[in-house]
mmCIF file of C-alpha atoms in Angstrom:
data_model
loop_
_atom_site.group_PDB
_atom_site.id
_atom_site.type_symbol
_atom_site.label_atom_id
_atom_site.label_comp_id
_atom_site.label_asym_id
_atom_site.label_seq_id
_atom_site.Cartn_x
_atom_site.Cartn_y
_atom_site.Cartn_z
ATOM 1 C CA UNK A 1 87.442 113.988 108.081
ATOM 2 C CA UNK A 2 89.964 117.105 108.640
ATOM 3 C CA UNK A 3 91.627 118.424 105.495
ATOM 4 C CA UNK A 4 94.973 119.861 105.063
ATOM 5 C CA UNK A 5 95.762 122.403 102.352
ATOM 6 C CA UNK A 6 98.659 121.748 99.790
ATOM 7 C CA UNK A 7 101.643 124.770 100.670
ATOM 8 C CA UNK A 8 101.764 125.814 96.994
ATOM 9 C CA UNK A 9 98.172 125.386 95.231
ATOM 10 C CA UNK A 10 96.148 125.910 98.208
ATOM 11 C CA UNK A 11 93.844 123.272 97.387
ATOM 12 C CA UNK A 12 92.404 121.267 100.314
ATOM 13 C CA UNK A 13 92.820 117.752 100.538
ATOM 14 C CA UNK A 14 91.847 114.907 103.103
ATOM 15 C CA UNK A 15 94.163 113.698 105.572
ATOM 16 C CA UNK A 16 93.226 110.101 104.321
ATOM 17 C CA UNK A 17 93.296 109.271 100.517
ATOM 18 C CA UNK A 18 92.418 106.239 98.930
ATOM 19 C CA UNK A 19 94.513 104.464 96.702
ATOM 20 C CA UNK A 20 93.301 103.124 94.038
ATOM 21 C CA UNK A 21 95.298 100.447 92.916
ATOM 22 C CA UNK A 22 92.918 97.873 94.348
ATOM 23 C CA UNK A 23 90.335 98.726 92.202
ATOM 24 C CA UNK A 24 92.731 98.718 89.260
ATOM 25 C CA UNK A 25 92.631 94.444 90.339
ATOM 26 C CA UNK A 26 96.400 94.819 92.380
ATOM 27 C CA UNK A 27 97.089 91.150 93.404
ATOM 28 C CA UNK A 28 93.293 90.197 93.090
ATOM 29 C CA UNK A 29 90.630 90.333 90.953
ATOM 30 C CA UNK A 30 87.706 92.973 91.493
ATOM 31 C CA UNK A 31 84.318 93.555 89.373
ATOM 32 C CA UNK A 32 83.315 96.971 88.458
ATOM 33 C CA UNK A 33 80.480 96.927 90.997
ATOM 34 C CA UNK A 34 82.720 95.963 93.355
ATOM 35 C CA UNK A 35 84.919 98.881 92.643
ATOM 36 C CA UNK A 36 82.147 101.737 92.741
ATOM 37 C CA UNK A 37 80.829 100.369 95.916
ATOM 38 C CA UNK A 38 84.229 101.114 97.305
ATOM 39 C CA UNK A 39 84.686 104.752 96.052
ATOM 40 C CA UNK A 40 81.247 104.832 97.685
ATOM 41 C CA UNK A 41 82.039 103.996 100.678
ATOM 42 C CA UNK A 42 85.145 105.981 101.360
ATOM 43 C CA UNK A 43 83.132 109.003 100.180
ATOM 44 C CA UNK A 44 80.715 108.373 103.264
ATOM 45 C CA UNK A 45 82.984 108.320 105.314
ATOM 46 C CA UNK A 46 84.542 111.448 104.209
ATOM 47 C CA UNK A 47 87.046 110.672 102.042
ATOM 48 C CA UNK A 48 87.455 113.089 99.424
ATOM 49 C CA UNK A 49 91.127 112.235 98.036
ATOM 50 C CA UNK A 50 91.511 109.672 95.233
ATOM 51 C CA UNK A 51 94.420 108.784 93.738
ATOM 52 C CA UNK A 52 95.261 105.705 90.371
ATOM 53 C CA UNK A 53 97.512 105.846 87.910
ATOM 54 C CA UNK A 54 97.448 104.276 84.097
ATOM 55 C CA UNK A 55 99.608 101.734 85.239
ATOM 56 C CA UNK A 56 96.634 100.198 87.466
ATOM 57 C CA UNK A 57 95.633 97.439 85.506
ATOM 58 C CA UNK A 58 96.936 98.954 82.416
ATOM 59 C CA UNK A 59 94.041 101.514 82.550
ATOM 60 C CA UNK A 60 91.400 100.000 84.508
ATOM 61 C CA UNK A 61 92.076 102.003 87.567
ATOM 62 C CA UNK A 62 91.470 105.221 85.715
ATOM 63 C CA UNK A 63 88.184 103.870 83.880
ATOM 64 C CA UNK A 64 86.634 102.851 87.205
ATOM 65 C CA UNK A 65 87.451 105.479 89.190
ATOM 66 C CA UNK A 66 86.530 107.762 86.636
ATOM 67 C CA UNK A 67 83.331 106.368 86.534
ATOM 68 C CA UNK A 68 82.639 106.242 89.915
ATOM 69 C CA UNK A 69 83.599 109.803 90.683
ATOM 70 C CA UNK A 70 81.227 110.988 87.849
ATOM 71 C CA UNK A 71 78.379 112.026 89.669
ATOM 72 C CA UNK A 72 80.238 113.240 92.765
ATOM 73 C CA UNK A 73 80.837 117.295 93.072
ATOM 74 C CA UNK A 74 83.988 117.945 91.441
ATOM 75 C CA UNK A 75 84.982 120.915 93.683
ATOM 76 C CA UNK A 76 84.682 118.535 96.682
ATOM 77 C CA UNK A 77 87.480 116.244 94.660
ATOM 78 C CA UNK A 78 90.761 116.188 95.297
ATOM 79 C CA UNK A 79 91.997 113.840 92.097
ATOM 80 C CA UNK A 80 95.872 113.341 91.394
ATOM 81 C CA UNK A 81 96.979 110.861 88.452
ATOM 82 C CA UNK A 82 100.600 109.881 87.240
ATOM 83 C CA UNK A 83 102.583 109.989 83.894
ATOM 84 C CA UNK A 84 105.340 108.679 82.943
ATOM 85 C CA UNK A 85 103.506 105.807 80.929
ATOM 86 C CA UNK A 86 101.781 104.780 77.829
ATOM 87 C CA UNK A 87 99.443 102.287 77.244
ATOM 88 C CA UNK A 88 99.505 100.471 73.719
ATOM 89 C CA UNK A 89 97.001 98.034 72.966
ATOM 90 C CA UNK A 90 98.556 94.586 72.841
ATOM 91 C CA UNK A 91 98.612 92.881 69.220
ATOM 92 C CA UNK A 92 95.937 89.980 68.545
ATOM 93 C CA UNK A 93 96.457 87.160 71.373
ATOM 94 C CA UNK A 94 99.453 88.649 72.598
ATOM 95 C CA UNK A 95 99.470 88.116 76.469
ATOM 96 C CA UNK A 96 98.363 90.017 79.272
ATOM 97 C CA UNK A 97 101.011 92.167 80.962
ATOM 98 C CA UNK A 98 99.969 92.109 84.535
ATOM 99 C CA UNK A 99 102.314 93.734 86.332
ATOM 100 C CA UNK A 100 100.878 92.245 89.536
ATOM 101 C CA UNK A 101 97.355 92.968 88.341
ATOM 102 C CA UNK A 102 94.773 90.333 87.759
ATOM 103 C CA UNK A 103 92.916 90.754 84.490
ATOM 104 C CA UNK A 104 94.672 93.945 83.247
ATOM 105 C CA UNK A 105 93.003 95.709 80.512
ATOM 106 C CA UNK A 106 94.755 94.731 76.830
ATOM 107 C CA UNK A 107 97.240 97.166 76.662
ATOM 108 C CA UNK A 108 101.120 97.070 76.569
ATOM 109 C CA UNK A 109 102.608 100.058 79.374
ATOM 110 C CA UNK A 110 105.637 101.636 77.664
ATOM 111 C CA UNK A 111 107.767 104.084 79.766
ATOM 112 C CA UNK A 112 108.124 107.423 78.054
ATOM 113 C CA UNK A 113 108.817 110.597 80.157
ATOM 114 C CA UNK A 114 109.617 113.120 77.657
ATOM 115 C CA UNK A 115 107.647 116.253 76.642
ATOM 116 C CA UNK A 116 105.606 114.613 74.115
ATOM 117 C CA UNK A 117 104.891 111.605 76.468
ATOM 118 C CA UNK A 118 104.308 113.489 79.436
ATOM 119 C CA UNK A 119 101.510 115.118 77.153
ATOM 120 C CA UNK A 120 99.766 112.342 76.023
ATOM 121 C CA UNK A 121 99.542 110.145 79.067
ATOM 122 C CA UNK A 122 98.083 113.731 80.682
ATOM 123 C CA UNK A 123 95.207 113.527 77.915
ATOM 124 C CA UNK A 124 94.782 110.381 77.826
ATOM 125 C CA UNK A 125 94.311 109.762 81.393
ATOM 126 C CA UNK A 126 91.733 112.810 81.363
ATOM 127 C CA UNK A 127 89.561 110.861 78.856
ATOM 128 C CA UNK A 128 89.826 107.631 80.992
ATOM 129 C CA UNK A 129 89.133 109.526 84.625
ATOM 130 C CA UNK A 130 86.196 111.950 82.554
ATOM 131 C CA UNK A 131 87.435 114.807 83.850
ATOM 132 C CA UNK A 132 88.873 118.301 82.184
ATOM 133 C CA UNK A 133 92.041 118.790 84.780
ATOM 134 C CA UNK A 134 94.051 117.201 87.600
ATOM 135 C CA UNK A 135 94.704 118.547 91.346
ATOM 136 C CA UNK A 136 98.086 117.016 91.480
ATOM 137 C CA UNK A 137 100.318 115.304 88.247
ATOM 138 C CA UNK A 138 102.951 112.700 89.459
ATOM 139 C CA UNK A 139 105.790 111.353 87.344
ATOM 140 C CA UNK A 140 105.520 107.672 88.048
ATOM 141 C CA UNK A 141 108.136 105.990 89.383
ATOM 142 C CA UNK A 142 111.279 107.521 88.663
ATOM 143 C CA UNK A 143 113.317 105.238 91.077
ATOM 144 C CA UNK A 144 115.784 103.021 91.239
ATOM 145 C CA UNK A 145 113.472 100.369 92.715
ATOM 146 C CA UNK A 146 111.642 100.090 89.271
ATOM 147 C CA UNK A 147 114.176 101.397 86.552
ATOM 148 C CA UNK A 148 117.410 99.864 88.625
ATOM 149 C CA UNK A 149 120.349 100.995 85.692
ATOM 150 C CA UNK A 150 118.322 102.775 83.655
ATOM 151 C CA UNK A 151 117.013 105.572 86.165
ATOM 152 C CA UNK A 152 120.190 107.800 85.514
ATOM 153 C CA UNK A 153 119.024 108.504 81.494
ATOM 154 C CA UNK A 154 115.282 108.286 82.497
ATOM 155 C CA UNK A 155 115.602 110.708 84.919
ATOM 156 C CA UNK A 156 117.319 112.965 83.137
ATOM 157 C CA UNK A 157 115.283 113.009 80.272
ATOM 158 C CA UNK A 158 112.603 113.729 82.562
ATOM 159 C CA UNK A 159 114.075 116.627 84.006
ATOM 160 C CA UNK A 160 114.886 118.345 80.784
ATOM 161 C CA UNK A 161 111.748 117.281 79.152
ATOM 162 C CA UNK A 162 108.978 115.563 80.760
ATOM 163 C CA UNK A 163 109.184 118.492 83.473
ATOM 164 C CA UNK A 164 108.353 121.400 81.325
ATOM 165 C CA UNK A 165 105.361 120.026 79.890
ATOM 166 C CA UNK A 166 104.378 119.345 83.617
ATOM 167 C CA UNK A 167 105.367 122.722 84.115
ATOM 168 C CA UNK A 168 103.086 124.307 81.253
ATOM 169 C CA UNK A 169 100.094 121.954 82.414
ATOM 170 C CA UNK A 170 100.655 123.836 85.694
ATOM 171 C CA UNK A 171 101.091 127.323 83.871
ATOM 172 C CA UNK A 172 97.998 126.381 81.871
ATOM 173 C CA UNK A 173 95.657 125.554 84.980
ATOM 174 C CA UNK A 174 94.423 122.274 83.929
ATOM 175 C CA UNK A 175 96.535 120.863 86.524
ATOM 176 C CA UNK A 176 97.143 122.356 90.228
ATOM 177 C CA UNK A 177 100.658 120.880 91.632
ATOM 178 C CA UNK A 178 103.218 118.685 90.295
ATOM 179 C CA UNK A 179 105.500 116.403 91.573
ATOM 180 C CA UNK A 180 107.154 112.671 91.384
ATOM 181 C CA UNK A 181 105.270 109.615 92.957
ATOM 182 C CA UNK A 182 107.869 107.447 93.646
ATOM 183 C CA UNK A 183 108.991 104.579 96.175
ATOM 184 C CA UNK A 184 112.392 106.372 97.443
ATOM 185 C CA UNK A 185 112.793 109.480 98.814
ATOM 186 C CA UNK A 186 115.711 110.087 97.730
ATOM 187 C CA UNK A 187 114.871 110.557 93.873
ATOM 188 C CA UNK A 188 113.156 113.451 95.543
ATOM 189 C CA UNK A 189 115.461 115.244 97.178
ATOM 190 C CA UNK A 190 117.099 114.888 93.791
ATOM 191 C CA UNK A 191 114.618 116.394 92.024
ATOM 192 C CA UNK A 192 114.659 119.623 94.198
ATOM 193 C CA UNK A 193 117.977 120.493 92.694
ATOM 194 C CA UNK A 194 116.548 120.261 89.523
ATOM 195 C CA UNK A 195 113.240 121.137 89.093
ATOM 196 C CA UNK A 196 110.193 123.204 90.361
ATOM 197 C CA UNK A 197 107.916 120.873 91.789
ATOM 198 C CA UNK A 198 105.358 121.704 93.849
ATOM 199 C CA UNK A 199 104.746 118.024 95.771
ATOM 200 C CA UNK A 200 105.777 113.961 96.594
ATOM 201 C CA UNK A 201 104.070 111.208 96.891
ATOM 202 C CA UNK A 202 106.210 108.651 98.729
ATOM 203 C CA UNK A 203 105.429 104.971 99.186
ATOM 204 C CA UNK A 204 107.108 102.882 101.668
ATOM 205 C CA UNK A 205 109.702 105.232 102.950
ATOM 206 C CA UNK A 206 107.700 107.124 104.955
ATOM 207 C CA UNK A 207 106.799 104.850 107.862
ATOM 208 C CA UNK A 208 107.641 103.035 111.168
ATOM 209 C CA UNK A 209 110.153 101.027 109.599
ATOM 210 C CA UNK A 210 111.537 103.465 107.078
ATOM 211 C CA UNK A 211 111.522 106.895 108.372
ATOM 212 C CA UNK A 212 115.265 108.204 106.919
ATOM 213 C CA UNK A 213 113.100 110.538 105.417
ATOM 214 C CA UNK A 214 112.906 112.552 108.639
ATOM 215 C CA UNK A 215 116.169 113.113 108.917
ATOM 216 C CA UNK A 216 116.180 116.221 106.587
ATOM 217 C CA UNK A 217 114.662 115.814 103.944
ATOM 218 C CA UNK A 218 110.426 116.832 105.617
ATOM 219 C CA UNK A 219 113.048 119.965 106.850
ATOM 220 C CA UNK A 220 113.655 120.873 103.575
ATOM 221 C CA UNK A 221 110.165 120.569 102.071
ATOM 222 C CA UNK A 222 108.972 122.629 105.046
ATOM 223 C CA UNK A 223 110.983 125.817 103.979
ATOM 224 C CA UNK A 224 110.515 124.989 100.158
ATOM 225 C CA UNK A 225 106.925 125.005 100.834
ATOM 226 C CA UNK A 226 106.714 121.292 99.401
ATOM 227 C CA UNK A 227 103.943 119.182 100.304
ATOM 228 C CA UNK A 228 104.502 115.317 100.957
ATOM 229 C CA UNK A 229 101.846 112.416 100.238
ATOM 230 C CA UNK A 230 102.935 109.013 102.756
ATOM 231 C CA UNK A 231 101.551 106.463 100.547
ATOM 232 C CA UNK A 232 101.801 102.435 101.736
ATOM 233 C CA UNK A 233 101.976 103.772 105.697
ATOM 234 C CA UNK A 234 102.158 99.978 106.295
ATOM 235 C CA UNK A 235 104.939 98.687 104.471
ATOM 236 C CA UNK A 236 103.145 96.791 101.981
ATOM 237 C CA UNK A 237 101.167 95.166 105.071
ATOM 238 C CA UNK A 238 103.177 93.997 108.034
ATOM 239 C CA UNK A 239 102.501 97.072 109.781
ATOM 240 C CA UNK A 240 98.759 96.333 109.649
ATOM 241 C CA UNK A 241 98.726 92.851 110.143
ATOM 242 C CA UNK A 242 101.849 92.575 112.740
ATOM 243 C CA UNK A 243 104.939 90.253 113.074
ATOM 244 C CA UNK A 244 102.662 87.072 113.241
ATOM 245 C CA UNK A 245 100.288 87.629 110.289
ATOM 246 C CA UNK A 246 102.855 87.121 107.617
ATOM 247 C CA UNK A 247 102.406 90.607 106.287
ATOM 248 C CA UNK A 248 104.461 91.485 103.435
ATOM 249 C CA UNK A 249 107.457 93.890 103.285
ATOM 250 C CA UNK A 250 108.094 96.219 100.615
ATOM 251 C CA UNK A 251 105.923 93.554 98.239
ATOM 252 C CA UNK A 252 107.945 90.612 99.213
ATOM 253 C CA UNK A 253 108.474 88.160 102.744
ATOM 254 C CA UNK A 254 109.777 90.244 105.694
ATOM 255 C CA UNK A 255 113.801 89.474 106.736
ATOM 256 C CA UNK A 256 114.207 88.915 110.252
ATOM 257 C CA UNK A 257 115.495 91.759 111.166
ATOM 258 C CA UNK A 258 112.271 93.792 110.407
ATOM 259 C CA UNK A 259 110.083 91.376 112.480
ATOM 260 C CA UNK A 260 112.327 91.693 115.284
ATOM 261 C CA UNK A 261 112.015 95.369 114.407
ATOM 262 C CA UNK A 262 107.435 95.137 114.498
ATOM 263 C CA UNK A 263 108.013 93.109 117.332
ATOM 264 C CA UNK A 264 109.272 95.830 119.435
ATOM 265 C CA UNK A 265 106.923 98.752 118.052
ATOM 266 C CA UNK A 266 104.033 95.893 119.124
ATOM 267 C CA UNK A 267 105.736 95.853 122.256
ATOM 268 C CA UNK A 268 105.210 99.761 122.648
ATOM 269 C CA UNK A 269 101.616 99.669 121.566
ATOM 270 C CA UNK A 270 100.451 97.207 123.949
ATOM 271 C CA UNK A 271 102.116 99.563 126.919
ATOM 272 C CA UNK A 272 100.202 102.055 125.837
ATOM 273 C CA UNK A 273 96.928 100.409 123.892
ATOM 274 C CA UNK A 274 97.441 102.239 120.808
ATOM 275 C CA UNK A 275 96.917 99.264 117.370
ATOM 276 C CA UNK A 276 99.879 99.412 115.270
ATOM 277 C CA UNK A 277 98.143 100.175 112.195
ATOM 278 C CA UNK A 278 96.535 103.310 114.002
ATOM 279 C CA UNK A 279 100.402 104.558 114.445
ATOM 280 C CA UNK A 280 101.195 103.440 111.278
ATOM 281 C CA UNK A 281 98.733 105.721 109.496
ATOM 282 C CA UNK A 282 98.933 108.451 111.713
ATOM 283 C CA UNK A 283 102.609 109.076 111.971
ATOM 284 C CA UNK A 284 103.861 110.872 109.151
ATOM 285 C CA UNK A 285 100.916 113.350 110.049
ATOM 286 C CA UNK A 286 102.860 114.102 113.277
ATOM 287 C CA UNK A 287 104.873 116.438 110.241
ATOM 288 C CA UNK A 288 102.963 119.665 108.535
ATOM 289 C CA UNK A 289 104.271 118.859 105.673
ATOM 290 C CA UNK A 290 102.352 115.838 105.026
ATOM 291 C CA UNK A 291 99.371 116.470 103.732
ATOM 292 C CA UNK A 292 97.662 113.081 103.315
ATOM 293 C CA UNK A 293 98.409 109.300 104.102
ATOM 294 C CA UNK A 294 96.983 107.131 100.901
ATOM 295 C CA UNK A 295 95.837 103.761 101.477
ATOM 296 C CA UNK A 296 94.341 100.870 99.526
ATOM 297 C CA UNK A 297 90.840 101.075 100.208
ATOM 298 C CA UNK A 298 89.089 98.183 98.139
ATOM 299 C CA UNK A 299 86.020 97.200 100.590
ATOM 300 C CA UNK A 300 83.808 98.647 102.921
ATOM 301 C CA UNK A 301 84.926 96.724 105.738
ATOM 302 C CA UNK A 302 88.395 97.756 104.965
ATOM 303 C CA UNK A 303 87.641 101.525 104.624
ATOM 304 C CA UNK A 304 85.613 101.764 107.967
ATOM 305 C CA UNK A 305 88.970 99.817 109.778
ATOM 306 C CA UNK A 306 91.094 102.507 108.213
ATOM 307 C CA UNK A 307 89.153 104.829 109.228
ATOM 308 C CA UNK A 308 88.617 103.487 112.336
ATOM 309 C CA UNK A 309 93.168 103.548 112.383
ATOM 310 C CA UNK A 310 93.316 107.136 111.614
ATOM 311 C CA UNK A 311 90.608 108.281 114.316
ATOM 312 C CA UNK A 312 91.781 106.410 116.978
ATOM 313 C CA UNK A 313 93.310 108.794 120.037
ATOM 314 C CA UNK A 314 96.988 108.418 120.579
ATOM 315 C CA UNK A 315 98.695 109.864 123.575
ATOM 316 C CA UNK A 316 101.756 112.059 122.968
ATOM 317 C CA UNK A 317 103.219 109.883 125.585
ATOM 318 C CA UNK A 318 103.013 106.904 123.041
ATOM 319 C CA UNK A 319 105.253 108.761 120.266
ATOM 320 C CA UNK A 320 107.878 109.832 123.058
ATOM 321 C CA UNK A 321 107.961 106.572 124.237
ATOM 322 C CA UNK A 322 108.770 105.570 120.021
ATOM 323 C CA UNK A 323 111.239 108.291 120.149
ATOM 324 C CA UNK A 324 113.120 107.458 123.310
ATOM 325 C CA UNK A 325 113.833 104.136 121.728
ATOM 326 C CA UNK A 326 114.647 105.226 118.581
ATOM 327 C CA UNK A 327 112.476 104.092 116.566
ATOM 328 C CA UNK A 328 111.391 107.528 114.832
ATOM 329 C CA UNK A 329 113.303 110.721 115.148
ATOM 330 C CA UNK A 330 112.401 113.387 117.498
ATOM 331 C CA UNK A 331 109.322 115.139 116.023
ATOM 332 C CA UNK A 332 107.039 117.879 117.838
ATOM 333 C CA UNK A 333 104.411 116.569 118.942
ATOM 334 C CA UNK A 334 100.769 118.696 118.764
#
């Protein structure tokens, strides 16, 4: 699988990345053997990016992951991990907080992105994934789309606090770039003004139906020297399963309007026999600035299809032919 190297760290990193919220039990159920056989099978097929976060299954991501990377080389490993939460254990037969995960581990997620917060998540995510430091440290979802009112005094708190232990965990070495991982680009662009950070991770706004991001904003990482992660290339799934296959849109039923919009991308892929999931996954690495596309990888048969997405030849023609009818901005292509 061809790597791409991150602007600032010069670490290199897989052009695919699996995402491992699946194994963390994200809308269903997994068992732990389930979950190594997984990180197994990505690694054979060359996958050598893995990214969770405690909020996973309240841990469970982490622990599996953690345990399934153990006997892999750790200087083939590109591992990234996010803060911006603490886990609690829940008090005697309080109720699981599953957070869209099925059988969470027992703990209670509290949001907390100051200095000391920032530092404890950071350790205690270490102990979970077994590991002594991280390739890339996101601040966890510093949006709007999770916080709604509350992101202004969040993320300023995190900008005058959280970010300078980030920064010193950089300094320090034990961690190689930081950055937000968050489901609007725009929090990002924010951040710029603010901070020093190194790298994005972007969910759902970097795709075939939500590409504003293009409009400036890869422009300005490219002369900052900021490296972008497109994580969720398919919209939470109805770019990989199509306008007929009832695939959800950003976690919920698609409107109208974006089926009409599938429809016509499916229109262009049959002209030109390119699957929509293959340009779904492969066009935000049309930019240098993205450095990987993260999927949820929970199966072997899954892994080998995405795999299968991100090999598959696309003519330049194809993306022109997106271009000319505007659905993606003009973008060099090769």
């Amino acid at each position: 699988m061809k790597t791409r190297v991150m602007d600032r760290s010069g670490t290199p990193i897989t052009e695919l990345g699996f995402g491992a919220a699946g194994i963390g039990n994200l809308f269903r159920s997994a068992t732990n053997t389930e979950a190594q056989a997984a990180v197994n099978a990505a690694w054979s097929q060359g996958v050598r990016y893995y990214d969770t976060a405690p909020h996973y299954g309240a841990g469970l991501s982490e622990r599996r992951l953690g345990l399934a990377l153990h006997e892999k080389p750790r200087d083939e490993l590109f591992l990234s991990t996010k803060v911006g939460r603490l886990l609690r254990p829940l008090e005697k037969n309080a109720p699981l907080e599953d957070a869209g995960f099925v059988g969470a581990a027992p703990f209670k997620r509290h949001y907390d992105y100051t200095y000391d917060g920032v530092m404890r998540a950071f350790e205690d995510s270490l102990q979970r994934l077994g590991v002594t430091d991280i390739d890339m440290l996101l601040m966890h979802d510093l949006d709007v789309f999770t916080q709604g009112d509350k992101l202004s005094g969040l993320f300023r708190t995190a900008m005058e606090s959280g970010f300078r232990a980030m920064s010193e965990l950089r300094d320090q070495g034990v961690v190689k770039a930081i950055g937000l991982g968050v489901n609007e680009w725009q929090a990002c662009d924010r951040a710029l003004d603010e901070a020093d950070f190194d790298c994005f991770m972007v969910a759902n706004c970097f795709t075939l139906l939500e590409n504003g991001i293009t409009e400036n904003f890869t422009a300005r990482c490219s002369q900052k020297e900021v490296s972008l992660i497109a994580a969720a290339p398919f919209n939470s799934g109805i770019l990989a399963k199509g306008a007929a296959g009832a695939g959800h849109y950003f976690y919920d039923a698609a409107p109208p309007e974006v089926i009409d919009k599938v429809i016509g991308l499916e229109k262009v892929c049959s002209e030109y026999g390119v699957p929509l999931p293959a340009a779904a996954i492969q066009f935000p690495l049309l930019y240098p600035c993205v450095k990987s596309v993260v999927i949820g990888m929970t199966s072997d048969a899954r892994i080998q299809q995405n795999v299968g997405w991100y090999e598959h030849a696309i003519p330049a023609e194809f993306w022109q032919a997106l271009m000319d009818r505007n659905y993606i901005r003009p973008v060099t292509i090769g």
